[in-house]
Coordinates of C-alpha atoms in Angstrom, one line a residue:
Chain A
M1 CA -243.0 -186.8 -85.6
T2 CA -242.4 -190.5 -85.4
S3 CA -245.1 -193.0 -86.2
L4 CA -245.9 -195.8 -83.7
A5 CA -244.2 -198.3 -85.9
E6 CA -241.0 -196.3 -86.1
N7 CA -241.1 -195.8 -82.4
K8 CA -241.3 -199.5 -81.9
K9 CA -238.4 -200.2 -84.2
A10 CA -236.2 -197.6 -82.6
G11 CA -237.1 -198.9 -79.2
A12 CA -236.4 -202.5 -80.2
K13 CA -232.9 -201.5 -81.1
A14 CA -232.3 -199.6 -77.9
G15 CA -233.9 -202.3 -75.9
D16 CA -236.8 -200.4 -74.3
V17 CA -240.1 -200.1 -76.0
P18 CA -242.3 -197.3 -74.6
A19 CA -245.7 -198.4 -73.5
L20 CA -248.5 -197.7 -75.9
F21 CA -250.0 -194.2 -75.6
A22 CA -247.5 -193.4 -72.7
R23 CA -247.1 -189.8 -71.6
T24 CA -244.2 -188.0 -73.2
D25 CA -242.3 -185.1 -71.6
L26 CA -243.8 -182.7 -74.1
G27 CA -247.2 -184.1 -73.2
R28 CA -246.6 -183.5 -69.5
R29 CA -245.7 -179.8 -70.2
R30 CA -248.8 -179.4 -72.4
E31 CA -251.1 -180.8 -69.7
R32 CA -249.5 -178.5 -67.1
A33 CA -250.1 -175.5 -69.4
E34 CA -253.7 -176.6 -69.9
R35 CA -254.3 -176.7 -66.1
T36 CA -252.7 -173.3 -65.6
A37 CA -254.8 -171.8 -68.4
Q38 CA -258.0 -173.2 -67.0
A39 CA -257.2 -172.0 -63.5
A40 CA -256.3 -168.5 -64.7
L41 CA -259.4 -168.2 -66.9
S42 CA -261.9 -169.4 -64.3
G43 CA -260.2 -167.2 -61.8
M44 CA -260.8 -164.1 -63.9
A45 CA -264.4 -165.2 -64.4
L46 CA -264.8 -165.4 -60.7
L47 CA -263.3 -161.9 -60.3
V48 CA -266.2 -160.6 -62.2
I49 CA -268.7 -161.8 -59.6
I50 CA -266.8 -160.5 -56.6
P51 CA -267.3 -156.8 -57.1
L52 CA -271.1 -157.2 -57.6
A53 CA -271.5 -159.4 -54.6
L54 CA -269.4 -157.0 -52.5
I55 CA -271.3 -154.0 -53.6
I56 CA -274.6 -155.6 -52.8
I57 CA -273.5 -156.9 -49.4
Y58 CA -271.8 -153.7 -48.4
L59 CA -274.7 -151.5 -49.4
I60 CA -277.2 -153.7 -47.5
V61 CA -275.1 -153.8 -44.4
E62 CA -274.6 -150.1 -44.3
A63 CA -278.2 -149.3 -45.2
W64 CA -279.7 -151.9 -42.8
P65 CA -280.9 -149.6 -40.0
L66 CA -283.1 -147.6 -42.4
L67 CA -284.5 -150.3 -44.7
S68 CA -288.2 -150.6 -44.3
L69 CA -291.4 -150.2 -46.3
D70 CA -291.8 -146.8 -44.8
F71 CA -288.5 -145.7 -46.3
L72 CA -289.9 -146.5 -49.7
L73 CA -293.2 -144.9 -49.3
E74 CA -292.4 -141.7 -47.3
S75 CA -291.2 -138.3 -48.4
P76 CA -287.9 -137.0 -47.1
R77 CA -288.3 -134.8 -44.0
R78 CA -286.2 -132.3 -42.1
G79 CA -284.2 -131.2 -45.1
M80 CA -283.5 -134.8 -46.3
R81 CA -282.2 -136.0 -43.0
E82 CA -285.2 -138.2 -42.2
G83 CA -288.0 -139.9 -44.0
G84 CA -287.9 -141.9 -47.2
V85 CA -287.4 -141.7 -50.9
W86 CA -290.9 -142.0 -52.3
P87 CA -290.9 -138.8 -54.5
A88 CA -287.5 -139.8 -55.9
L89 CA -288.5 -143.4 -56.6
L90 CA -291.7 -142.3 -58.2
G91 CA -289.8 -139.7 -60.3
T92 CA -287.4 -142.3 -61.5
V93 CA -290.2 -144.6 -62.5
Y94 CA -291.9 -141.8 -64.4
L95 CA -288.8 -140.8 -66.2
V96 CA -287.8 -144.3 -67.2
L97 CA -291.3 -145.2 -68.4
M98 CA -291.7 -142.0 -70.3
S99 CA -288.3 -142.3 -72.0
L100 CA -288.9 -145.8 -73.0
A101 CA -292.4 -144.9 -74.3
V102 CA -290.6 -142.5 -76.7
A103 CA -287.4 -144.4 -77.4
A104 CA -288.7 -148.0 -77.8
P105 CA -291.2 -147.4 -80.7
I106 CA -288.8 -145.1 -82.6
G107 CA -285.8 -147.3 -82.0
I108 CA -287.5 -150.6 -82.8
L109 CA -289.2 -149.3 -86.0
A110 CA -286.0 -147.6 -87.1
A111 CA -284.1 -150.8 -86.6
V112 CA -286.7 -152.8 -88.5
Y113 CA -286.3 -150.4 -91.4
L114 CA -282.5 -150.6 -91.3
H115 CA -282.4 -154.4 -91.1
E116 CA -285.3 -155.4 -93.3
Y117 CA -285.7 -152.7 -95.9
A118 CA -282.6 -150.5 -96.3
D119 CA -280.0 -151.4 -98.9
D120 CA -276.5 -150.2 -98.7
S121 CA -276.9 -146.5 -99.7
A122 CA -275.5 -143.2 -98.6
F123 CA -278.6 -142.6 -96.5
T124 CA -278.4 -145.9 -94.6
R125 CA -274.7 -145.4 -94.0
A126 CA -275.4 -142.0 -92.6
V127 CA -278.0 -143.4 -90.3
Q128 CA -275.6 -146.2 -89.2
L129 CA -272.9 -143.6 -88.5
A130 CA -275.3 -141.5 -86.5
V131 CA -276.4 -144.5 -84.4
V132 CA -272.8 -145.5 -83.6
N133 CA -271.7 -142.0 -82.7
L134 CA -274.8 -141.3 -80.7
A135 CA -274.0 -144.3 -78.6
G136 CA -270.6 -142.9 -77.9
V137 CA -271.7 -139.5 -76.7
P138 CA -271.1 -139.0 -73.0
S139 CA -274.2 -138.5 -70.9
I140 CA -273.2 -135.1 -69.7
V141 CA -273.2 -134.0 -73.4
H142 CA -276.7 -135.5 -73.8
A143 CA -277.6 -133.5 -70.7
L144 CA -276.4 -130.2 -72.2
F145 CA -278.2 -131.1 -75.5
G146 CA -281.4 -131.8 -73.7
L147 CA -281.1 -128.6 -71.8
G148 CA -280.6 -126.6 -75.0
A149 CA -282.9 -128.4 -77.3
F150 CA -285.9 -129.4 -75.1
V151 CA -285.8 -127.1 -72.1
V152 CA -284.8 -123.9 -73.8
F153 CA -285.3 -124.1 -77.6
A154 CA -288.5 -126.2 -77.6
G155 CA -289.7 -124.2 -74.6
I156 CA -290.8 -127.3 -72.7
G157 CA -289.0 -126.0 -69.6
R158 CA -287.4 -128.2 -67.0
S159 CA -289.9 -131.0 -66.6
I160 CA -290.4 -134.8 -66.7
L161 CA -291.1 -134.5 -70.4
A162 CA -287.9 -132.7 -71.2
A163 CA -285.9 -135.1 -69.0
S164 CA -287.6 -138.1 -70.5
L165 CA -286.9 -137.0 -74.0
T166 CA -283.2 -136.5 -73.1
L167 CA -283.0 -140.0 -71.7
A168 CA -284.8 -141.3 -74.8
I169 CA -282.2 -139.9 -77.1
M170 CA -279.5 -141.4 -74.9
T171 CA -281.0 -144.9 -74.9
L172 CA -282.1 -144.9 -78.6
P173 CA -278.9 -146.1 -80.2
V174 CA -278.6 -149.1 -77.9
I175 CA -282.2 -150.0 -78.5
I176 CA -281.6 -149.8 -82.2
A177 CA -278.5 -152.0 -81.9
S178 CA -280.1 -154.6 -79.8
T179 CA -283.2 -154.8 -82.0
R180 CA -281.1 -155.3 -85.1
E181 CA -279.3 -158.1 -83.3
A182 CA -282.6 -159.7 -82.4
L183 CA -283.8 -159.4 -86.0
A184 CA -280.6 -160.8 -87.4
S185 CA -281.1 -163.9 -85.3
V186 CA -284.3 -164.8 -87.3
P187 CA -283.1 -167.3 -89.9
R188 CA -283.1 -166.0 -93.5
S189 CA -284.9 -169.1 -94.6
F190 CA -288.0 -167.9 -92.9
R191 CA -288.0 -164.7 -94.9
E192 CA -287.3 -166.6 -98.1
A193 CA -290.3 -168.8 -97.5
C194 CA -292.5 -165.8 -97.2
W195 CA -291.1 -163.9 -100.2
N196 CA -291.6 -166.9 -102.4
V197 CA -295.3 -167.1 -101.7
G198 CA -295.7 -163.5 -102.5
A199 CA -295.6 -161.9 -99.1
T200 CA -294.7 -158.2 -99.0
R201 CA -291.9 -157.1 -96.8
W202 CA -294.3 -155.8 -94.2
Q203 CA -296.3 -159.1 -94.2
T204 CA -293.0 -161.0 -93.7
I205 CA -292.1 -158.7 -90.8
R206 CA -295.5 -158.8 -89.2
H207 CA -296.2 -162.5 -89.5
V208 CA -292.8 -164.1 -89.2
V209 CA -289.9 -161.8 -88.3
L210 CA -291.4 -159.9 -85.4
P211 CA -293.1 -162.8 -83.7
N212 CA -289.8 -164.7 -83.7
S213 CA -287.6 -161.8 -82.5
I214 CA -289.9 -160.1 -80.0
S215 CA -288.2 -161.7 -77.0
G216 CA -284.8 -160.4 -78.0
I217 CA -286.2 -157.0 -78.8
L218 CA -288.0 -156.6 -75.5
T219 CA -285.1 -157.8 -73.4
G220 CA -282.9 -155.3 -75.2
V221 CA -285.4 -152.5 -74.5
I222 CA -285.9 -153.4 -70.9
L223 CA -282.2 -153.6 -70.2
Q224 CA -282.1 -149.9 -71.1
V225 CA -284.2 -149.2 -68.1
S226 CA -281.2 -149.6 -65.8
R227 CA -279.2 -147.1 -67.8
A228 CA -282.0 -144.6 -67.9
A229 CA -282.6 -145.1 -64.2
G230 CA -279.0 -144.7 -63.2
E231 CA -278.1 -141.6 -65.2
T232 CA -277.8 -138.4 -63.1
A233 CA -276.5 -135.7 -65.3
P234 CA -279.2 -135.7 -68.0
V235 CA -282.1 -135.5 -65.5
M236 CA -280.3 -133.0 -63.3
F237 CA -280.0 -130.6 -66.2
T238 CA -283.4 -131.1 -67.6
G239 CA -286.0 -131.8 -65.0
A240 CA -285.0 -133.3 -61.7
V241 CA -285.1 -131.2 -58.6
F242 CA -283.5 -131.1 -55.2
Y243 CA -286.8 -131.6 -53.4
K244 CA -290.4 -131.9 -54.3
A245 CA -293.3 -132.4 -51.9
V246 CA -295.5 -135.3 -52.7
R247 CA -298.1 -137.2 -50.7
D248 CA -296.6 -140.4 -49.3
G249 CA -297.3 -143.4 -51.5
D250 CA -299.3 -141.3 -54.1
L251 CA -298.7 -143.0 -57.5
F252 CA -300.0 -140.1 -59.6
A253 CA -298.1 -137.3 -57.9
Y254 CA -296.4 -135.9 -61.0
G255 CA -297.8 -134.3 -64.2
L256 CA -295.9 -134.4 -67.5
L257 CA -294.7 -130.9 -67.2
D258 CA -293.9 -131.0 -63.5
Q259 CA -290.4 -131.2 -62.2
C260 CA -289.7 -134.3 -60.2
M261 CA -287.2 -135.9 -57.9
A262 CA -285.1 -138.8 -59.2
L263 CA -283.3 -141.5 -57.2
S264 CA -279.9 -141.0 -58.9
M265 CA -280.0 -137.3 -58.2
H266 CA -281.3 -137.8 -54.7
L267 CA -278.4 -140.1 -54.0
F268 CA -276.0 -137.4 -55.2
T269 CA -277.8 -134.8 -53.1
V270 CA -277.9 -136.7 -49.8
S271 CA -274.3 -137.9 -50.2
T272 CA -272.7 -134.5 -51.0
Q273 CA -275.0 -131.6 -50.7
V274 CA -276.7 -131.9 -47.3
P275 CA -274.8 -131.7 -44.0
D276 CA -275.5 -134.0 -41.1
V277 CA -277.3 -136.7 -43.0
P278 CA -277.5 -140.0 -41.1
E279 CA -274.8 -142.3 -42.5
A280 CA -277.2 -145.0 -43.5
L281 CA -279.4 -142.7 -45.6
P282 CA -277.3 -142.5 -48.8
Y283 CA -276.8 -146.3 -48.6
A284 CA -280.4 -147.0 -48.3
T285 CA -281.1 -144.7 -51.2
A286 CA -278.5 -146.6 -53.2
V287 CA -280.1 -149.9 -52.2
V288 CA -283.5 -148.8 -53.5
L289 CA -281.9 -147.6 -56.8
L290 CA -279.9 -150.8 -57.2
F291 CA -282.8 -153.1 -56.4
T292 CA -285.2 -151.3 -58.6
V293 CA -282.8 -151.9 -61.5
L294 CA -282.1 -155.5 -60.5
A295 CA -285.9 -156.1 -60.3
V296 CA -286.4 -154.8 -63.8
N297 CA -283.5 -156.9 -65.1
A298 CA -284.9 -160.0 -63.4
F299 CA -288.3 -159.2 -65.1
A300 CA -286.4 -159.0 -68.4
I301 CA -284.8 -162.4 -67.9
A302 CA -288.1 -164.0 -66.9
L303 CA -289.8 -162.5 -70.0
R304 CA -287.1 -163.8 -72.2
V305 CA -287.4 -167.3 -70.7
Y306 CA -291.1 -167.2 -71.1
L307 CA -291.1 -166.0 -74.7
R308 CA -288.3 -168.3 -75.7
S309 CA -290.3 -171.2 -74.4
R310 CA -293.1 -170.4 -76.8
K311 CA -290.7 -170.2 -79.7
R312 CA -290.5 -173.4 -81.8
W313 CA -287.2 -173.4 -83.4
Chain B
M1 CA -300.8 -162.9 -125.0
N2 CA -298.8 -161.1 -127.6
N3 CA -296.5 -164.1 -128.4
P4 CA -297.8 -166.7 -130.7
A5 CA -295.8 -169.5 -129.2
A6 CA -296.8 -168.5 -125.7
A7 CA -299.3 -171.3 -125.2
D8 CA -296.6 -173.9 -125.5
Y9 CA -294.1 -172.4 -123.2
A10 CA -294.3 -171.6 -119.5
I11 CA -291.1 -169.6 -119.4
Q12 CA -289.2 -167.9 -122.2
T13 CA -286.1 -165.8 -121.8
R14 CA -284.4 -163.7 -124.6
D15 CA -280.8 -162.5 -124.2
L16 CA -281.1 -162.5 -120.4
S17 CA -278.0 -161.2 -118.8
L18 CA -277.5 -160.5 -115.1
W19 CA -274.8 -158.8 -113.1
Y20 CA -274.1 -158.8 -109.4
G21 CA -272.2 -155.5 -109.2
N22 CA -269.4 -156.0 -111.7
F23 CA -269.7 -159.8 -111.9
Q24 CA -271.7 -161.1 -114.8
A25 CA -273.6 -164.2 -113.6
L26 CA -275.8 -164.8 -116.6
N27 CA -274.7 -164.2 -120.2
N28 CA -277.3 -163.8 -122.9
V29 CA -279.4 -166.8 -121.9
T30 CA -282.2 -167.6 -124.3
L31 CA -284.4 -170.5 -123.5
D32 CA -287.9 -171.9 -123.8
I33 CA -289.3 -174.0 -121.0
K34 CA -292.3 -176.2 -121.9
H35 CA -295.6 -175.9 -120.2
G36 CA -296.5 -178.7 -117.8
A37 CA -293.1 -180.5 -118.1
I38 CA -290.4 -181.1 -115.6
T39 CA -287.3 -179.2 -116.8
S40 CA -283.9 -179.5 -115.1
L41 CA -281.1 -177.0 -115.0
I42 CA -277.7 -178.7 -114.5
G43 CA -274.2 -177.5 -114.4
P44 CA -271.3 -177.1 -112.0
S45 CA -271.4 -175.0 -108.8
G46 CA -271.4 -171.3 -109.6
C47 CA -272.6 -171.7 -113.2
G48 CA -275.6 -169.5 -112.6
K49 CA -278.3 -172.1 -112.5
T50 CA -279.7 -170.9 -109.2
T51 CA -279.4 -167.3 -110.3
L52 CA -281.4 -168.1 -113.4
L53 CA -284.0 -169.9 -111.4
R54 CA -284.3 -166.9 -109.1
C55 CA -284.9 -164.7 -112.1
F56 CA -288.2 -166.4 -112.9
N57 CA -290.0 -164.9 -110.0
R58 CA -287.6 -161.9 -109.7
I59 CA -286.7 -163.0 -106.2
N60 CA -283.1 -162.1 -107.1
E61 CA -284.0 -158.5 -106.4
R62 CA -284.5 -159.3 -102.8
Y63 CA -281.0 -160.6 -102.4
G64 CA -279.2 -157.3 -103.0
S65 CA -278.5 -155.2 -106.0
V66 CA -278.7 -157.0 -109.3
R67 CA -278.8 -155.6 -112.8
T68 CA -280.5 -157.4 -115.6
S69 CA -281.0 -156.9 -119.3
G70 CA -283.0 -158.9 -121.8
E71 CA -286.5 -160.3 -121.5
I72 CA -288.3 -162.9 -119.4
R73 CA -291.8 -164.1 -120.3
I74 CA -293.9 -166.2 -118.0
L75 CA -297.0 -167.6 -119.8
G76 CA -296.2 -165.0 -122.5
R77 CA -296.2 -162.1 -120.2
N78 CA -293.1 -160.0 -119.9
I79 CA -292.4 -160.0 -116.1
Y80 CA -290.4 -156.8 -116.4
D81 CA -293.5 -154.9 -117.6
E82 CA -294.3 -151.8 -115.6
D83 CA -297.7 -153.1 -114.3
V84 CA -296.5 -156.5 -113.2
S85 CA -297.0 -156.9 -109.5
L86 CA -294.2 -158.8 -107.8
I87 CA -296.4 -160.2 -105.1
E88 CA -298.8 -161.6 -107.8
L89 CA -295.9 -162.9 -109.8
R90 CA -294.5 -164.8 -106.8
R91 CA -297.9 -166.1 -106.0
F92 CA -298.0 -167.9 -109.3
V93 CA -294.3 -168.7 -109.5
G94 CA -293.4 -170.3 -106.2
M95 CA -290.1 -171.7 -105.0
V96 CA -288.9 -174.7 -103.1
F97 CA -285.4 -174.5 -101.5
Q98 CA -282.5 -176.8 -100.8
R99 CA -283.0 -176.9 -97.1
P100 CA -286.7 -177.4 -96.3
N101 CA -287.8 -174.1 -94.8
P102 CA -291.2 -174.6 -93.1
L103 CA -292.2 -171.5 -91.1
P104 CA -292.2 -171.8 -87.3
L105 CA -295.9 -172.3 -87.3
S106 CA -298.2 -175.3 -87.2
I107 CA -298.6 -177.6 -90.2
Y108 CA -302.0 -176.2 -90.8
E109 CA -300.8 -172.6 -90.7
N110 CA -297.9 -173.3 -93.0
I111 CA -300.3 -174.5 -95.7
V112 CA -302.8 -171.6 -95.4
F113 CA -300.0 -169.0 -95.0
G114 CA -300.1 -168.0 -98.6
L115 CA -303.9 -167.9 -98.7
R116 CA -304.0 -165.6 -95.7
L117 CA -301.4 -163.3 -97.3
H118 CA -303.4 -162.9 -100.5
S119 CA -306.9 -162.7 -99.2
E120 CA -309.0 -160.3 -97.2
R121 CA -309.3 -161.6 -93.7
R122 CA -313.1 -162.0 -93.9
A123 CA -313.0 -163.7 -97.3
L124 CA -311.6 -166.9 -95.9
T125 CA -314.0 -169.3 -94.1
R126 CA -312.8 -172.0 -91.9
A127 CA -314.2 -174.5 -94.4
D128 CA -312.2 -173.0 -97.3
L129 CA -309.0 -173.2 -95.3
D130 CA -309.7 -176.8 -94.2
A131 CA -310.4 -177.8 -97.8
A132 CA -307.2 -176.1 -99.0
V133 CA -305.1 -177.9 -96.3
E134 CA -306.6 -181.3 -97.1
G135 CA -306.2 -180.7 -100.9
A136 CA -302.6 -179.6 -100.7
L137 CA -301.5 -182.3 -98.3
T138 CA -303.3 -185.0 -100.3
E139 CA -301.6 -183.8 -103.5
V140 CA -298.1 -184.2 -101.9
G141 CA -299.1 -187.5 -100.2
L142 CA -298.8 -186.2 -96.6
W143 CA -302.4 -186.1 -95.7
A144 CA -302.7 -189.6 -94.3
S145 CA -299.7 -189.3 -92.0
V146 CA -300.3 -185.8 -90.7
R147 CA -304.1 -185.4 -90.6
D148 CA -304.2 -186.0 -86.9
R149 CA -301.5 -183.6 -86.0
L150 CA -302.2 -180.5 -88.1
D151 CA -301.8 -178.3 -85.1
R152 CA -298.3 -179.5 -84.3
S153 CA -295.3 -177.5 -85.3
A154 CA -294.1 -178.0 -88.8
L155 CA -290.6 -178.0 -87.5
D156 CA -291.2 -181.4 -85.8
L157 CA -291.7 -183.1 -89.1
Q158 CA -288.9 -185.2 -90.6
L159 CA -286.8 -183.5 -93.2
D160 CA -288.5 -185.2 -96.2
E161 CA -291.9 -184.5 -94.8
Q162 CA -290.8 -180.9 -94.3
Q163 CA -289.8 -180.6 -97.9
K164 CA -293.2 -182.1 -99.0
L165 CA -294.8 -179.5 -96.8
C166 CA -292.9 -176.8 -98.5
I167 CA -294.2 -178.0 -101.8
A168 CA -297.7 -178.3 -100.5
R169 CA -297.5 -174.7 -99.1
L170 CA -297.4 -173.4 -102.7
L171 CA -300.4 -175.4 -104.0
P172 CA -303.3 -173.5 -102.4
L173 CA -302.2 -170.4 -104.4
K174 CA -302.7 -172.4 -107.6
P175 CA -299.3 -171.7 -109.0
E176 CA -298.4 -172.1 -112.6
V177 CA -294.7 -172.6 -112.2
I178 CA -292.9 -174.3 -109.3
L179 CA -289.2 -173.5 -109.1
M180 CA -287.0 -176.0 -107.1
D181 CA -283.5 -175.2 -106.1
E182 CA -281.8 -178.5 -105.4
P183 CA -284.8 -179.8 -103.5
C184 CA -283.3 -183.1 -102.6
S185 CA -279.7 -182.3 -101.7
A186 CA -280.4 -182.2 -98.0
L187 CA -282.3 -185.5 -98.2
D188 CA -281.2 -189.2 -98.2
A189 CA -281.8 -191.5 -101.1
E190 CA -285.1 -192.8 -99.9
A191 CA -286.5 -189.4 -99.4
T192 CA -285.1 -188.2 -102.7
R193 CA -287.0 -191.0 -104.5
A194 CA -290.2 -189.9 -102.7
I195 CA -289.8 -186.3 -103.8
E196 CA -289.1 -187.4 -107.4
E197 CA -292.2 -189.5 -107.4
L198 CA -294.1 -186.5 -106.1
L199 CA -292.7 -184.5 -109.0
F200 CA -294.1 -187.1 -111.5
G201 CA -297.4 -186.8 -109.8
L202 CA -297.4 -183.0 -110.2
R203 CA -296.3 -183.1 -113.8
G204 CA -298.8 -181.8 -116.3
R205 CA -300.7 -179.6 -113.8
Y206 CA -297.7 -177.4 -113.0
S207 CA -294.6 -176.5 -114.9
I208 CA -291.7 -177.5 -112.8
V209 CA -288.1 -176.2 -113.1
I210 CA -285.6 -178.0 -111.0
V211 CA -282.0 -177.0 -110.4
T212 CA -279.8 -179.9 -109.5
H213 CA -276.2 -180.9 -109.6
N214 CA -277.1 -184.5 -109.3
M215 CA -277.0 -185.6 -112.9
A216 CA -278.6 -188.9 -112.2
Q217 CA -281.5 -187.1 -110.8
A218 CA -281.8 -184.8 -113.8
R219 CA -281.8 -187.9 -116.0
R220 CA -284.3 -189.8 -113.9
A221 CA -286.7 -187.0 -113.1
S222 CA -286.9 -184.5 -115.9
D223 CA -288.4 -184.3 -119.4
E224 CA -286.2 -181.5 -120.7
C225 CA -282.7 -180.6 -119.6
F226 CA -280.6 -177.4 -119.9
L227 CA -276.8 -177.4 -119.2
M228 CA -275.2 -174.2 -118.1
L229 CA -271.5 -173.3 -117.8
M230 CA -270.2 -170.1 -116.4
G231 CA -273.4 -168.1 -116.9
E232 CA -274.1 -169.4 -120.4
L233 CA -276.5 -171.9 -121.7
I234 CA -274.5 -174.6 -123.4
E235 CA -277.0 -177.1 -124.6
H236 CA -280.6 -178.1 -124.2
G237 CA -282.9 -180.8 -125.4
A238 CA -285.0 -183.7 -124.3
T239 CA -283.2 -185.2 -121.3
E240 CA -282.6 -188.6 -122.7
S241 CA -281.1 -187.3 -126.0
L242 CA -279.0 -184.7 -124.1
F243 CA -277.5 -187.5 -122.0
T244 CA -277.1 -190.1 -124.7
S245 CA -276.0 -188.0 -127.7
P246 CA -274.8 -184.5 -126.6
K247 CA -274.0 -182.2 -129.4
D248 CA -271.6 -179.9 -127.7
A249 CA -268.1 -181.2 -126.7
R250 CA -268.4 -179.4 -123.3
T251 CA -271.6 -181.2 -122.5
L252 CA -269.9 -184.5 -123.1
N253 CA -267.0 -183.5 -120.9
Y254 CA -269.3 -182.4 -118.1
L255 CA -271.5 -185.5 -118.3
E256 CA -268.5 -187.7 -118.2
G257 CA -267.3 -186.0 -115.0
R258 CA -264.2 -184.5 -116.5
F259 CA -264.9 -181.3 -114.5
G260 CA -267.6 -179.7 -112.3

């Protein structure tokens, strides 16, 4: 590395002084590498968008002839070859809401315990290990577990309840993980402030920690909707059926112990199990599933923005 | 009060040792901190002064596993007694931190936060709360400047105002002891002077223990001074005599800036 002064001296001897701050050869190569890197990286980022855009466009184009409000609100007819998806849409909504009603309180409260109360003990390490491994269990295994534990052993039978419980166990570890992340984002100084005026842990959690992490917690929970809605195997084993007659547009068509149809399973059925289904039907079903999930995600984002805007730090 | 000298001393420790795991952070600390005085704890980083401060309301126990031996008496009462309630202890022994840490609430709610924690919901009237807010803010000299914006977020205050607020937040609980962990190290010179003046104003009514690594501040703002090195208490005395005629060679070395 030569200093500017040395440069000048050497240049003076050789008769040519390089202009101040002039580009060097090495500098040119570094700038080229910089441009290449930026192009490659942004290209990869773009690649991520393309599949999503293609999926959406392709599905909508293929499904176009069938898309209508009637398709949403009617039951399938003529052995799935005509009509709409109402019983399946409704079934999916029931399953998802029920599973979250079970998984969200358990997951959030367990995460609060793990993050705010638990010290590093054999017990908490066991819970951590269970959470991590539960998250790694394939959904088909959850399905078998749900079948064995809820349908058969607990004697609930194949039903919305059994299927929801199965989905709840499947989403639980991710809810715990995302809740802990949200809790960790609350600055420690807030907790210190509370402890040092004599707040109990619960008062600290209730008055300061939860109000300041609720947006993150809720978004984490809501994002699990898409997973629960999309899974086929768990509901297929534990409560979803091939066909169930339901009045068109009836919101309260299912009881807790009824079996139900589900969009994911319905998609599987019309794509592979029924001959002579019009080509657009599976695509239209997929569009309904996809947009249900996207709508929920959009709601989650809106909720996060709203709650964030009320936060003051 | 089973200790005859208790009336004179706000805090007394006897052979206090503390371990984080296998690391001994405090080694047989025995000290007496006078009632109503400003007492400073000085020493180099890592000497255990913050750890010692955190012993006085047992907040250490919230920061992970610590083991202590020895005795701590606050107003003559052993705070390791079975029937000492930690939430009551911390109500009467409050702490102020290095970074001001107002809660993400309004100024008003920050001040009444402690009252709400320690009272039945119905026991507090609006008038009680208003009076507590005005009293506490007046005591720290913030009332005039914030009385018109009590419902604004405390996080919008300037840093030195936030620190005053954090002190004011303790006052409605009628604390006996106020612990301060380098309360000025995030503030500029002007704000530091304001906080120090505030300390003088509070002297007498509260026993104040202040940890600082700013020796000039210890000298300016405290009546008594304790020097710690590596978990041990090296020397203590009236601040002026400790600074002008230290008895221990290590104190002299430290004061002259040869280490730390």
